[in-house]
């Protein structure tokens, strides 16, 4: 059998029988055409797209024909070896042909699957190489326009290359190789004799993100050991000690000068306020006897990959929310995809493995219509938005995990660095293979096994990179692309292994790669010893330190007892999942890393984990200057007419329907949904909170909500935290959650709060952080809400062309509620004419109204202190009591945008209307409708429950539910008011999408 | 196919990126069947013998091999090569096959559907139709109405006592395309399009969003001549509890979930 030319190229395009009408011939072309027009104004006369594969596989021509037959759809596609003819109509000018492919070394998931089909087809492991790419053909554009289209819509130079040509095209069959055959040698870094300047320079040049104090501590450690560190040791320490992994700011000593001018010491924000709040809640629960002593609510908090709380007699719940901000700024699609599949691994790898149940997302972007000049190197916010959505959609959908929550916030402060929150809830069997599942029991002698994907140069320095400001100097290698398929196959296999009792522990390979995962698990047994030469690589030529810290995706580090190692490896082999024994866990007290015979890392665990010097920082916060006291009532009354103001809010990005994105997230897979992300009779209104079953055949459910109030920060970061907690709790209560089974996660995203030349206002930003933590503590303790896991991302600044864009301090509080019977969950729609509508909760008269001010640019009205958090808790208790007596038909938790938005959402969700009657002057009505006072519920109650509401000291009657066409009618006693039909509200609510043609 | 009072076994192949096993197995149990999940690697290794004691095979939804080349293509290629003839013989001998979403894409690309012109005993037919990108590109998750063709030989849809039922559709490549113009009318004539996307009036439609992908005639699924192979894009198994329905909290309440009745009808037809 003669194997012919090993290098081939395949091009595939849509068959003419499936062409659509219009200038774009196939559906991908149609989608790109829409983006091209919306984002760049370019209108090609005609477009089409193609798939391109490059195959370096030894096979005969007959075999190659079979391969093409397997790859090509015989009904809907045409394809050839070589190049397809480029003209549609010979009379026309030839098109520009734009070919886009991944740069060498970037994960190519399609290429990998094509190779699998080739091997299947030929019945042998060919050991070949396959790359994939795509082609876009443009007619009717000039070359510079095609270049612009490529740059602004089609490709990302950080991960892809582009070739623009006209027929006749060159026949390019090469697949550039990313690797070299030589393994770079291990270097020793002379630290012991280095001056301070040299230490700083070594950290800066090596992208280590280590401070002078930290470099000095490392130099000192090695002085006592009489040698200099290897490059691998220094890298390992840099990853382990990174802000990303070690949370040094939350651990630092802080001298804080409060609004009263007095300075007091804080012995670590995390210990004082985060763990402190959870301890206080746990103690209060114990004192109240809420849980049986042998079954505490808090099962595992703070020490594992995600928090674990008790749910039913057979299952616990696991929850973690992460951010993936810097990678999403560089490569929105890949960065966000990596964010969601990465947090999946966190929840999955808790204890000895959990079953993934639901994903959540939340994004803060620059405005989609941003028209200020953007520094070179920053993408336009609308492109970041589009890429981030698609990355999380693909990552979540392909993993088979329903997306149950999502939100978007837009503000110019996020144009430098977007915030990309991704979270995952999992359900964990209380026991598997005869042991509590939340416990890892790694023992000396257990094998260190790396499972899943292979290691490449992608994702090197991710942890340290995210601990620095984003700038032109961002390392290209920090960008990774995830492969949900490899990860899903790995999860399936590890779940089988867990149930069979084959593993004693596992953890995710995320930030810091093997250095972090093995280094952390080594603490369980007391040491670890691994050989990097055994690690499977994507391509040769990686230095040992690169293998150690690479954050290449889809990998878990698993501890396998010797008795089970054969069964474990055999199971993985049968599931097409790569598993490699790298070494063993030990009790040597050391993290020892070899490359073959050479020892490249030898660090005491005590130094690795506890050797980082604690920072001592200064912080100060005082309230902003008092607001204009001149004519407060006039200021409060300023702005458009009430109905125009409400329509204006409904049309704003962040409040307007984002269904063209939201509908692309699968929220039905697993068949457990009860209250979906979009609700109402038209299924287009965002749910206050979502509800789903956790296991088939059971009626217990989880309830998900969140609170985020970045625009309160400039008023008072304490209020920002209280409002976030309060809103998250109110949301889940509105959907039916129990008040005594709530848990929350905190995600802090802050601009760099360390005072320096580049951050002269660091002391204030750190003061904002302290103030925010104080509010978080107070609110969590008051609500009895434990913080079970969290994450901080402390360097959300971007510096491009000398311009610094810093985010507003942002705290996300994600609340996980529980409901005993999902059939009692509450949705938003109005169902019974004659029901009464009340606003339950304390009123402050002239509250903060951030969204109204952002929308209409009016001078802010006077702000009075919000109600104390205890008053919010009291209201919540009374709401729950009323609800559990059957006194709540539906409820909304007014948040950003105020009560007006809550009422509008109820009407949009219904076939009935609301007749609202308010008292007071123009300013009072405006404050009531658009104020954002925490602690309030809009309650719709059956009329027979009105007496209880009427008797409530802080309940205000708003009106009634009325039959007829859905309409929000607001009458102001003494004159004024408005009527808005649902139809009119819906038109502005969906306006953005009508423009998009979706 | 005889069942001696025991619950009929339903094979549910899993792995390689498929992800609807939990709800599919729950629906099988609710319908009185015994779900037997099996990794496709184990199924292929076991060979045709794996079908011997099964009444039904359900190819579930998900992203087999990531749908990287085209939806279902890589898995269809693997299964056709290893089990294609065994699967058609299984149906010739009285077994049934259901394909949902990715499973439907796999059945179509394996040649099991529509298998126009194939007679019992013939080898597996070539691929005759395809499922391609939705007219509006991209994945979409929304509930759809499905109009049942009562003339269809499909054994599953007999279990639904209404002419229209609802369930979620969740796919990016669900538009049926045909190799020639004659195929669609001939399939329609033979009742081989058991379910069609319907508008609010209950009539078949090609209009988005009632028809999420632009399939001609509103075709949402296909069956073979025996009615024992049925594939469809939407997910009836994801409407297994009344609380799955978006309007379950309306005072009028939602219609009964179709998941169990569809499968029960399939299993009952086989047991007869």
mmCIF file of C-alpha atoms in Angstrom, chain A residues 674-675 691-693 697-701 735-736 819-827, chain B residues 241-244 248-249:
data_model
loop_
_atom_site.group_PDB
_atom_site.id
_atom_site.type_symbol
_atom_site.label_atom_id
_atom_site.label_comp_id
_atom_site.label_asym_id
_atom_site.label_seq_id
_atom_site.Cartn_x
_atom_site.Cartn_y
_atom_site.Cartn_z
ATOM 1 C CA UNK A 674 -38.782 25.190 37.921
ATOM 2 C CA UNK A 675 -38.409 28.985 37.822
ATOM 3 C CA UNK A 691 -35.468 27.661 41.238
ATOM 4 C CA UNK A 692 -34.634 24.117 40.204
ATOM 5 C CA UNK A 693 -34.800 20.627 41.555
ATOM 6 C CA UNK A 697 -37.630 12.250 41.702
ATOM 7 C CA UNK A 698 -37.225 14.648 44.651
ATOM 8 C CA UNK A 699 -39.082 17.873 45.370
ATOM 9 C CA UNK A 700 -36.384 19.769 47.282
ATOM 10 C CA UNK A 701 -34.841 22.554 45.268
ATOM 11 C CA UNK A 735 -38.960 32.873 44.967
ATOM 12 C CA UNK A 736 -39.684 30.822 48.072
ATOM 13 C CA UNK A 819 -36.736 25.271 49.209
ATOM 14 C CA UNK A 820 -38.326 22.141 50.672
ATOM 15 C CA UNK A 821 -40.868 21.749 47.910
ATOM 16 C CA UNK A 822 -40.338 23.367 44.518
ATOM 17 C CA UNK A 823 -44.065 23.165 43.851
ATOM 18 C CA UNK A 824 -44.391 26.070 46.293
ATOM 19 C CA UNK A 825 -41.952 28.291 44.393
ATOM 20 C CA UNK A 826 -43.198 31.765 43.403
ATOM 21 C CA UNK A 827 -42.890 33.388 39.988
ATOM 22 C CA UNK B 241 -42.661 17.367 35.776
ATOM 23 C CA UNK B 242 -45.483 19.856 35.510
ATOM 24 C CA UNK B 243 -43.119 22.403 37.093
ATOM 25 C CA UNK B 244 -40.895 22.194 34.000
ATOM 26 C CA UNK B 248 -47.081 25.836 35.605
ATOM 27 C CA UNK B 249 -47.995 28.533 38.119
#
